Amino acid sequence: MGTVGSEAERADIAEGDIRVLVENGEYWLRNRGDIAMMAVTVERLRARWPRARIGVLTHQPGILRALLPEAEPLCGPGWSWGGDGWSGRLSRTAGTRLAGPAALRWRAATDGPKDRLRALRSAARRRANGPGIAEHVATPEETEFPVEIPAAVEQASLVLALGGGYMTDVDRYQAHRTLNLLEHARARGIPTALVGQGLGPLRDPALVRRAAEVLPGVDFVALREGRRGPELLSRFGVAPERVLVTGDDAVEFAYRLRKATIGADLGLCLRVADYSRVSAAAQATLGRVVRTCARQLQAGVVPLIISEYASEDRLSTLPLLAGAAEARPAVGRGGTPHDVARQVAGCRVLVTSAYHLAVFALSQGIPAIGITASEYYDDKFHGLSQMFGTGLRVVHLNDPALEQALTTAVRESWSEAPELRESLQQKAIEQIEASRAGLERVFRLVESGPVRPGHHRGG
């Protein structure tokens, strides 16, 4: 009888007015790896709670509607939920069917010049442009990152911070923004969780202090790696029973798009950004090695573009294909994560400085070479390598013997690709299961308690 009652209560809550506020970490929706994680999580939330309202904080409501029609954009200046009644539902449906596809077509055709300009300027304006309406008086060291909270949190049943590499010194603004949101929610008794997180490097004194203040109060943390995250959380005082290493949530996204047969192309992505500086000499060496290996292996070279933010992947990768015997076309600016994951599926080996492309490859049974020039990417790639156990070689771009090291890595990965395929896919399955188990714990945070007051049923 107890079990029946529990199931009945769960069914009742599933039909109730649950609102999930999703902090996605990348409001411009220009990183296809982040979007892949979000797609998987939103799908799982919708499967569990068919009538829930799933709101995602974003600067790009049209793009969100096109890519994730199951989610509801929460955007400025109000950063609040739309109406509950029939008119609100009709508006959201129309927005998904009409505005979403139009926004994606516009990005594909023009890359939205105004949006690109705003995205390029956003880093300089972050100190004043965080989402929200609620503030407290900041201490001197918090002045750079004011505590601003989206209004939508007040009616949330759950605040869920999706995976990413933003809890780090490299992205202090987003780290503070997420910590502020979680702290605000917890103070109001709203369940909070982080999933698919990669933590560190994290040494900035103000950020370390805030993490130690906020993270121990978070109900659950799922990590995408076990190399750095567990030790950092322990240092911050997070109870080990609230932590689970699950792997990246994009693993399931990519695994579903795997091909039955091994690919024949060599994939390439180079990212040059403030947090990933690469010398001109290293870029030249990388391009030369990939073109030479592709020619000798009789492979096409596929430019893989995972991030369109400031066109960082596109501008750095495409020039490296000049002179390649057989260069494949890059995905268009309006391309989706599915488009890129399918390109990856046609590869036998990847060379990438973008973390999520390595996730896409390994999850489909394809070995990768992670190229890095920073501690930030050292941690990302070594953590990912630990999760899969094999199939990922890490090469440093500041290696004096870069040309030889990279050539050897490509050739050995190419040779080993057939025998690695099955074991890599099995590791992907294990991480998918762990990730789903982690989200089950998140579901229980809501289902084990009362529906929060202030939610209105019906229209």
Short mmCIF file of C-alpha atoms in Angstrom, two decimals:
data_model
loop_
_atom_site.label_atom_id
_atom_site.label_comp_id
_atom_site.label_asym_id
_atom_site.label_seq_id
_atom_site.Cartn_x
_atom_site.Cartn_y
_atom_site.Cartn_z
CA MET A 1 0.00 0.00 0.00
CA GLY A 2 2.86 2.34 0.83
CA THR A 3 4.33 1.88 -2.63
CA VAL A 4 1.01 2.55 -4.33
CA GLY A 5 0.55 5.72 -2.31
CA SER A 6 4.03 6.91 -3.24
CA GLU A 7 3.37 6.29 -6.93
CA ALA A 8 0.03 8.10 -6.69
CA GLU A 9 1.67 11.09 -5.06
CA ARG A 10 4.34 11.15 -7.76
CA ALA A 11 1.73 11.02 -10.51
CA ASP A 12 -0.17 13.86 -8.85
CA ILE A 13 2.95 16.02 -8.67
CA ALA A 14 3.85 15.17 -12.27
CA GLU A 15 0.48 16.61 -13.31
CA GLY A 16 0.92 19.65 -11.07
CA ASP A 17 2.32 23.05 -11.83
CA ILE A 18 6.04 22.36 -11.55
CA ARG A 19 8.36 25.09 -12.79
CA VAL A 20 12.01 24.31 -13.44
CA LEU A 21 14.32 27.29 -13.83
CA VAL A 22 17.36 26.29 -15.88
CA GLU A 23 20.62 28.20 -15.65
CA ASN A 24 22.39 27.14 -18.83
CA GLY A 25 25.66 29.04 -18.50
CA GLU A 26 25.70 30.41 -22.07
CA TYR A 27 22.85 32.84 -22.68
CA TRP A 28 23.70 33.57 -26.32
CA LEU A 29 23.22 29.92 -27.38
CA ARG A 30 26.32 29.95 -29.55
CA ASN A 31 28.03 26.88 -28.14
CA ARG A 32 26.68 23.65 -29.61
CA GLY A 33 28.19 21.56 -26.83
CA ASP A 34 26.28 23.50 -24.20
CA ILE A 35 23.11 23.23 -26.28
CA ALA A 36 23.57 19.45 -26.55
CA MET A 37 23.73 19.17 -22.76
CA MET A 38 20.65 21.33 -22.44
CA ALA A 39 18.73 19.30 -25.03
CA VAL A 40 19.32 16.05 -23.15
CA THR A 41 18.38 17.53 -19.78
CA VAL A 42 15.23 19.26 -21.05
CA GLU A 43 14.15 16.01 -22.74
CA ARG A 44 14.59 14.10 -19.47
CA LEU A 45 12.72 16.73 -17.49
CA ARG A 46 9.84 16.70 -19.97
CA ALA A 47 9.65 12.90 -19.95
CA ARG A 48 9.34 12.89 -16.17
CA TRP A 49 7.05 15.92 -15.83
CA PRO A 50 5.01 16.24 -19.04
CA ARG A 51 3.11 19.31 -17.88
CA ALA A 52 5.97 21.14 -16.17
CA ARG A 53 7.08 24.55 -17.31
CA ILE A 54 10.78 24.43 -18.10
CA GLY A 55 12.23 27.93 -18.28
CA VAL A 56 15.73 28.62 -19.63
CA LEU A 57 17.54 31.91 -18.98
CA THR A 58 18.64 33.26 -22.35
CA HIS A 59 19.36 36.33 -24.46
CA GLN A 60 18.11 34.48 -27.56
CA PRO A 61 14.44 33.50 -27.14
CA GLY A 62 13.89 32.78 -30.83
CA ILE A 63 16.93 30.52 -31.12
CA LEU A 64 15.90 28.66 -27.96
CA ARG A 65 12.42 28.05 -29.36
CA ALA A 66 13.92 26.70 -32.58
CA LEU A 67 16.44 24.39 -30.93
CA LEU A 68 14.48 23.36 -27.81
CA PRO A 69 10.74 23.75 -28.40
CA GLU A 70 10.05 21.91 -25.14
CA ALA A 71 11.60 24.77 -23.16
CA GLU A 72 10.37 28.27 -22.45
CA PRO A 73 12.73 31.24 -22.85
CA LEU A 74 13.12 33.46 -19.80
CA CYS A 75 14.68 36.69 -20.95
CA GLY A 76 15.13 40.34 -20.05
CA PRO A 77 14.23 42.89 -19.11
CA GLY A 78 11.72 41.17 -16.83
CA TRP A 79 13.33 37.71 -16.61
CA SER A 80 9.97 36.33 -15.53
CA TRP A 81 7.53 33.59 -16.51
CA GLY A 82 4.81 34.29 -19.05
CA GLY A 83 1.11 34.06 -18.23
CA ASP A 84 -0.45 30.84 -16.92
CA GLY A 85 -3.77 31.11 -18.74
CA TRP A 86 -4.82 30.03 -22.21
CA SER A 87 -3.54 33.26 -23.79
CA GLY A 88 -0.08 32.68 -22.30
CA ARG A 89 -0.01 29.09 -23.53
CA LEU A 90 -1.16 30.20 -26.99
CA SER A 91 1.57 32.83 -27.12
CA ARG A 92 4.24 30.31 -26.18
CA THR A 93 3.00 27.81 -28.78
CA ALA A 94 2.92 30.43 -31.52
CA GLY A 95 6.38 31.61 -30.56
CA THR A 96 7.76 28.08 -30.85
CA ARG A 97 6.14 27.37 -34.22
CA LEU A 98 6.78 30.73 -35.86
CA ALA A 99 9.49 32.78 -34.17
CA GLY A 100 11.85 29.87 -33.51
CA PRO A 101 12.35 28.64 -37.09
CA ALA A 102 12.53 32.22 -38.34
CA ALA A 103 15.26 33.07 -35.82
CA LEU A 104 17.31 30.04 -36.82
CA ARG A 105 16.95 30.88 -40.53
CA TRP A 106 18.06 34.44 -39.81
CA ARG A 107 21.16 33.23 -37.98
CA ALA A 108 21.92 30.79 -40.79
CA ALA A 109 21.63 33.49 -43.45
CA THR A 110 23.26 36.44 -41.72
CA ASP A 111 24.58 35.31 -38.33
CA GLY A 112 22.37 38.08 -36.93
CA PRO A 113 24.81 41.00 -37.19
CA LYS A 114 23.28 42.86 -34.27
CA ASP A 115 23.35 39.74 -32.11
CA ARG A 116 27.00 39.09 -32.94
CA LEU A 117 27.88 42.67 -32.08
CA ARG A 118 26.04 42.37 -28.79
CA ALA A 119 27.75 39.08 -28.03
CA LEU A 120 31.17 40.58 -28.75
CA ARG A 121 30.41 43.51 -26.46
CA SER A 122 28.83 41.45 -23.70
CA ALA A 123 32.12 40.58 -21.96
CA ALA A 124 32.91 44.27 -21.56
CA ARG A 125 29.40 45.03 -20.28
CA ARG A 126 28.96 42.03 -17.98
CA ARG A 127 29.51 44.03 -14.85
CA ALA A 128 26.30 45.94 -15.47
CA ASN A 129 24.20 43.54 -17.52
CA GLY A 130 23.57 40.43 -15.40
CA PRO A 131 19.98 39.12 -15.48
CA GLY A 132 17.67 40.13 -12.72
CA ILE A 133 16.01 42.61 -10.44
CA ALA A 134 16.96 41.79 -6.85
CA GLU A 135 20.18 43.14 -5.35
CA HIS A 136 21.91 43.34 -2.02
CA VAL A 137 24.61 45.76 -0.90
CA ALA A 138 27.87 44.27 -2.13
CA THR A 139 31.08 44.03 -0.20
CA PRO A 140 34.09 45.70 -1.88
CA GLU A 141 35.32 42.45 -3.44
CA GLU A 142 31.82 41.71 -4.79
CA THR A 143 31.49 45.06 -6.56
CA GLU A 144 32.71 43.54 -9.81
CA PHE A 145 29.94 40.92 -9.68
CA PRO A 146 26.71 42.44 -8.29
CA VAL A 147 24.15 39.99 -6.93
CA GLU A 148 21.34 40.17 -9.50
CA ILE A 149 18.58 37.58 -9.50
CA PRO A 150 16.02 36.80 -12.22
CA ALA A 151 12.45 37.38 -11.08
CA ALA A 152 11.43 33.92 -12.35
CA VAL A 153 13.20 32.23 -9.45
CA GLU A 154 10.49 33.32 -7.02
CA GLN A 155 7.98 30.88 -8.57
CA ALA A 156 10.42 28.07 -9.31
CA SER A 157 9.95 24.54 -7.97
CA LEU A 158 13.59 23.75 -8.80
CA VAL A 159 16.66 25.75 -9.82
CA LEU A 160 18.91 23.59 -11.99
CA ALA A 161 22.35 24.77 -13.13
CA LEU A 162 23.34 22.83 -16.23
CA GLY A 163 26.80 21.60 -17.02
CA GLY A 164 29.65 23.65 -18.35
CA GLY A 165 33.16 24.76 -17.57
CA TYR A 166 32.12 28.06 -16.03
CA MET A 167 32.78 27.33 -12.34
CA THR A 168 36.36 28.48 -12.78
CA ASP A 169 38.64 31.50 -12.67
CA VAL A 170 38.40 31.67 -16.46
CA ASP A 171 34.71 32.69 -16.29
CA ARG A 172 34.35 34.45 -12.96
CA TYR A 173 31.27 36.38 -14.07
CA GLN A 174 29.23 33.29 -14.90
CA ALA A 175 30.49 31.48 -11.81
CA HIS A 176 29.38 34.33 -9.56
CA ARG A 177 26.07 34.65 -11.40
CA THR A 178 25.31 30.96 -10.87
CA LEU A 179 26.38 30.99 -7.22
CA ASN A 180 24.23 34.05 -6.56
CA LEU A 181 21.21 32.38 -8.12
CA LEU A 182 21.68 29.16 -6.15
CA GLU A 183 22.12 31.04 -2.89
CA HIS A 184 18.97 33.10 -3.49
CA ALA A 185 16.93 29.98 -4.27
CA ARG A 186 18.15 28.11 -1.21
CA ALA A 187 17.30 31.05 1.05
CA ARG A 188 13.70 30.67 -0.16
CA GLY A 189 13.56 26.91 0.34
CA ILE A 190 13.70 26.11 -3.37
CA PRO A 191 15.55 22.87 -4.22
CA THR A 192 18.83 23.46 -6.07
CA ALA A 193 21.16 21.25 -8.08
CA LEU A 194 24.11 21.41 -10.44
CA VAL A 195 24.53 18.72 -13.09
CA GLY A 196 27.27 17.88 -15.60
CA GLN A 197 29.67 20.30 -13.95
CA GLY A 198 33.37 20.71 -14.59
CA LEU A 199 35.09 22.60 -11.79
CA GLY A 200 38.35 24.55 -11.76
CA PRO A 201 40.98 25.77 -12.01
CA LEU A 202 39.61 27.83 -9.14
CA ARG A 203 41.98 29.98 -7.10
CA ASP A 204 40.53 33.50 -7.25
CA PRO A 205 40.07 34.46 -3.56
CA ALA A 206 36.63 36.06 -3.95
CA LEU A 207 35.34 33.19 -6.07
CA VAL A 208 36.76 30.57 -3.71
CA ARG A 209 35.08 32.31 -0.79
CA ARG A 210 31.73 32.46 -2.57
CA ALA A 211 31.95 28.80 -3.61
CA ALA A 212 32.64 27.82 0.00
CA GLU A 213 29.67 29.89 1.15
CA VAL A 214 27.15 28.60 -1.40
CA LEU A 215 28.01 25.11 -2.62
CA PRO A 216 27.65 23.29 0.74
CA GLY A 217 24.00 24.37 0.74
CA VAL A 218 23.24 23.01 -2.73
CA ASP A 219 21.11 19.86 -2.57
CA PHE A 220 22.97 17.85 -5.22
CA VAL A 221 26.02 18.20 -7.49
CA ALA A 222 26.70 15.93 -10.48
CA LEU A 223 30.22 16.19 -11.90
CA ARG A 224 31.36 15.41 -15.40
CA GLU A 225 34.78 14.25 -14.17
CA GLY A 226 36.42 12.82 -11.10
CA ARG A 227 39.90 14.29 -11.54
CA ARG A 228 39.44 17.73 -9.96
CA GLY A 229 35.80 18.21 -9.02
CA PRO A 230 35.43 15.93 -5.98
CA GLU A 231 38.55 17.30 -4.31
CA LEU A 232 37.47 20.91 -4.89
CA LEU A 233 33.98 20.28 -3.52
CA SER A 234 35.45 18.58 -0.46
CA ARG A 235 37.67 21.60 0.11
CA PHE A 236 34.60 23.85 -0.08
CA GLY A 237 32.83 21.76 2.56
CA VAL A 238 30.31 19.97 0.33
CA ALA A 239 29.16 16.71 1.92
CA PRO A 240 30.30 13.71 -0.20
CA GLU A 241 26.80 12.18 -0.12
CA ARG A 242 25.56 15.16 -2.13
CA VAL A 243 28.10 14.55 -4.93
CA LEU A 244 28.08 12.06 -7.81
CA VAL A 245 30.49 11.74 -10.74
CA THR A 246 28.28 11.07 -13.77
CA GLY A 247 30.12 12.18 -16.88
CA ASP A 248 28.98 14.86 -19.31
CA ASP A 249 25.28 15.09 -20.15
CA ALA A 250 26.15 15.49 -23.85
CA VAL A 251 27.44 11.89 -23.91
CA GLU A 252 23.92 10.57 -24.47
CA PHE A 253 23.26 13.19 -27.15
CA ALA A 254 26.26 12.06 -29.19
CA TYR A 255 25.92 8.34 -28.49
CA ARG A 256 22.49 8.30 -30.11
CA LEU A 257 23.99 9.62 -33.37
CA ARG A 258 26.76 7.01 -33.67
CA LYS A 259 27.13 5.15 -36.95
CA ALA A 260 27.28 1.39 -37.34
CA THR A 261 30.43 1.63 -39.47
CA ILE A 262 33.71 3.36 -38.74
CA GLY A 263 34.33 6.73 -40.39
CA ALA A 264 37.02 7.64 -42.90
CA ASP A 265 37.67 11.35 -42.24
CA LEU A 266 40.01 13.27 -39.95
CA GLY A 267 38.18 15.91 -37.90
CA LEU A 268 39.80 19.19 -36.87
CA CYS A 269 38.91 22.06 -34.56
CA LEU A 270 41.17 24.78 -33.22
CA ARG A 271 39.89 27.38 -30.77
CA VAL A 272 41.85 30.54 -30.13
CA ALA A 273 40.37 32.71 -27.39
CA ASP A 274 41.34 34.72 -24.33
CA TYR A 275 41.20 31.51 -22.27
CA SER A 276 42.87 29.40 -24.98
CA ARG A 277 45.80 31.29 -26.46
CA VAL A 278 47.74 29.57 -29.23
CA SER A 279 50.90 30.91 -30.87
CA ALA A 280 51.06 31.44 -34.61
CA ALA A 281 53.85 28.88 -34.83
CA ALA A 282 51.76 26.24 -33.06
CA GLN A 283 48.81 26.97 -35.34
CA ALA A 284 51.00 26.54 -38.41
CA THR A 285 52.40 23.26 -37.09
CA LEU A 286 48.93 21.94 -36.27
CA GLY A 287 47.61 22.70 -39.75
CA ARG A 288 50.64 21.20 -41.45
CA VAL A 289 50.50 17.97 -39.44
CA VAL A 290 46.77 17.44 -39.99
CA ARG A 291 47.00 18.11 -43.73
CA THR A 292 50.01 15.82 -44.11
CA CYS A 293 48.48 13.00 -42.09
CA ALA A 294 45.19 13.27 -43.98
CA ARG A 295 46.99 13.05 -47.32
CA GLN A 296 49.07 10.06 -46.25
CA LEU A 297 46.03 8.30 -44.75
CA GLN A 298 43.87 9.20 -47.76
CA ALA A 299 41.36 10.91 -45.50
CA GLY A 300 39.23 13.98 -45.93
CA VAL A 301 39.65 16.80 -43.40
CA VAL A 302 36.45 17.95 -41.67
CA PRO A 303 36.39 21.39 -40.02
CA LEU A 304 34.28 20.98 -36.88
CA ILE A 305 32.70 24.14 -35.48
CA ILE A 306 31.29 23.70 -31.98
CA SER A 307 31.26 27.35 -30.84
CA GLU A 308 30.11 30.32 -32.88
CA TYR A 309 30.76 32.80 -30.07
CA ALA A 310 32.73 35.60 -31.77
CA SER A 311 33.22 32.95 -34.50
CA GLU A 312 36.14 31.66 -32.42
CA ASP A 313 36.21 28.09 -33.80
CA ARG A 314 35.38 29.09 -37.37
CA LEU A 315 38.01 31.83 -37.66
CA SER A 316 40.74 29.63 -36.19
CA THR A 317 39.94 26.33 -37.89
CA LEU A 318 39.07 27.07 -41.51
CA PRO A 319 42.45 28.63 -42.44
CA LEU A 320 44.19 25.41 -41.38
CA LEU A 321 42.48 23.53 -44.20
CA ALA A 322 44.09 25.65 -46.91
CA GLY A 323 46.07 23.26 -49.09
CA ALA A 324 44.34 20.11 -47.82
CA ALA A 325 43.95 17.50 -50.54
CA GLU A 326 40.30 16.89 -49.62
CA ALA A 327 38.63 19.46 -47.37
CA ARG A 328 35.01 18.93 -46.31
CA PRO A 329 32.61 21.86 -45.87
CA ALA A 330 31.99 23.27 -42.41
CA VAL A 331 28.53 23.36 -40.89
CA GLY A 332 26.71 26.65 -41.52
CA ARG A 333 26.32 29.31 -38.85
CA GLY A 334 22.76 28.19 -38.31
CA GLY A 335 23.82 24.57 -37.89
CA THR A 336 22.59 22.59 -34.91
CA PRO A 337 24.41 20.32 -32.45
CA HIS A 338 22.91 17.38 -34.36
CA ASP A 339 24.61 18.62 -37.56
CA VAL A 340 28.02 18.71 -35.90
CA ALA A 341 27.60 15.40 -34.06
CA ARG A 342 26.73 13.75 -37.40
CA GLN A 343 29.89 15.23 -38.94
CA VAL A 344 31.86 13.74 -36.06
CA ALA A 345 30.23 10.36 -36.70
CA GLY A 346 31.84 10.31 -40.14
CA CYS A 347 35.34 10.67 -38.69
CA ARG A 348 37.80 7.97 -37.75
CA VAL A 349 39.87 10.30 -35.55
CA LEU A 350 39.50 13.88 -34.23
CA VAL A 351 42.08 16.53 -33.45
CA THR A 352 40.42 19.15 -31.29
CA SER A 353 41.05 21.93 -28.82
CA ALA A 354 37.32 22.11 -28.07
CA TYR A 355 36.27 19.85 -25.19
CA HIS A 356 32.76 18.96 -26.36
CA LEU A 357 33.95 17.74 -29.74
CA ALA A 358 36.06 15.20 -27.87
CA VAL A 359 32.92 14.26 -25.90
CA PHE A 360 30.99 13.82 -29.16
CA ALA A 361 33.75 11.65 -30.61
CA LEU A 362 34.48 9.38 -27.65
CA SER A 363 30.77 8.83 -27.01
CA GLN A 364 30.43 7.47 -30.56
CA GLY A 365 33.47 5.22 -30.21
CA ILE A 366 35.87 7.53 -32.04
CA PRO A 367 39.34 8.29 -30.60
CA ALA A 368 40.43 11.91 -30.27
CA ILE A 369 43.52 13.99 -29.72
CA GLY A 370 42.92 16.85 -27.29
CA ILE A 371 45.25 19.76 -27.97
CA THR A 372 45.79 22.18 -25.12
CA ALA A 373 47.78 25.27 -24.25
CA SER A 374 46.36 26.05 -20.80
CA GLU A 375 45.71 24.52 -17.40
CA TYR A 376 41.99 25.05 -18.05
CA TYR A 377 42.05 22.65 -21.01
CA ASP A 378 44.56 20.35 -19.34
CA ASP A 379 41.95 19.72 -16.67
CA LYS A 380 39.13 19.35 -19.18
CA PHE A 381 40.88 16.81 -21.38
CA HIS A 382 42.57 14.81 -18.64
CA GLY A 383 39.28 14.64 -16.74
CA LEU A 384 37.51 13.41 -19.88
CA SER A 385 40.27 10.89 -20.55
CA GLN A 386 39.81 9.49 -17.06
CA MET A 387 36.07 9.05 -17.64
CA PHE A 388 36.58 7.01 -20.84
CA GLY A 389 39.78 5.27 -19.76
CA THR A 390 41.21 5.15 -23.27
CA GLY A 391 40.92 6.74 -26.68
CA LEU A 392 41.93 10.31 -25.79
CA ARG A 393 45.52 11.48 -26.17
CA VAL A 394 46.45 14.91 -24.84
CA VAL A 395 49.05 16.94 -26.74
CA HIS A 396 50.40 20.28 -25.49
CA LEU A 397 50.82 22.97 -28.11
CA ASN A 398 53.87 24.31 -26.26
CA ASP A 399 55.65 20.96 -26.60
CA PRO A 400 59.07 21.62 -28.24
CA ALA A 401 58.53 18.43 -30.22
CA LEU A 402 54.93 19.32 -31.16
CA GLU A 403 55.13 18.17 -34.77
CA GLN A 404 56.43 14.74 -33.87
CA ALA A 405 54.11 14.32 -30.86
CA LEU A 406 51.02 15.28 -32.83
CA THR A 407 51.94 13.16 -35.85
CA THR A 408 52.47 10.13 -33.63
CA ALA A 409 49.18 10.72 -31.81
CA VAL A 410 47.20 10.96 -35.05
CA ARG A 411 48.81 7.88 -36.61
CA GLU A 412 48.46 5.71 -33.51
CA SER A 413 44.85 6.81 -32.95
CA TRP A 414 44.05 6.06 -36.59
CA SER A 415 45.53 2.58 -36.28
CA GLU A 416 43.80 1.81 -32.97
CA ALA A 417 40.39 3.22 -33.91
CA PRO A 418 38.68 -0.10 -34.84
CA GLU A 419 39.67 -1.88 -31.65
CA LEU A 420 38.77 1.08 -29.40
CA ARG A 421 35.28 1.54 -30.81
CA GLU A 422 33.39 -0.96 -28.68
CA SER A 423 35.10 -0.13 -25.38
CA LEU A 424 34.53 3.60 -25.83
CA GLN A 425 30.85 3.09 -26.57
CA GLN A 426 30.55 0.90 -23.48
CA LYS A 427 32.06 3.68 -21.37
CA ALA A 428 29.51 6.04 -22.90
CA ILE A 429 26.68 3.74 -21.84
CA GLU A 430 28.02 3.67 -18.28
CA GLN A 431 28.10 7.46 -18.16
CA ILE A 432 24.60 7.73 -19.60
CA GLU A 433 23.33 5.46 -16.85
CA ALA A 434 25.18 7.46 -14.19
CA SER A 435 23.87 10.74 -15.58
CA ARG A 436 20.30 9.46 -15.52
CA ALA A 437 20.81 8.23 -11.94
CA GLY A 438 22.02 11.69 -11.00
CA LEU A 439 18.96 13.35 -12.48
CA GLU A 440 16.77 10.86 -10.64
CA ARG A 441 18.14 12.35 -7.44
CA VAL A 442 17.21 15.79 -8.74
CA PHE A 443 13.66 14.64 -9.49
CA ARG A 444 13.30 13.40 -5.92
CA LEU A 445 14.22 16.82 -4.54
CA VAL A 446 10.94 18.11 -5.95
CA GLU A 447 8.80 14.99 -5.64
CA SER A 448 9.66 14.39 -2.00
CA GLY A 449 8.35 17.80 -0.92
CA PRO A 450 5.19 19.89 -1.31
CA VAL A 451 4.44 21.84 -4.46
CA ARG A 452 5.62 25.36 -3.74
CA PRO A 453 2.90 27.90 -2.96
CA GLY A 454 2.09 30.54 -5.52
CA HIS A 455 1.71 28.10 -8.43
CA HIS A 456 -1.62 28.27 -10.17
CA ARG A 457 -3.32 25.33 -11.80
CA GLY A 458 -5.49 25.59 -14.84
CA GLY A 459 -6.05 28.72 -16.91
#
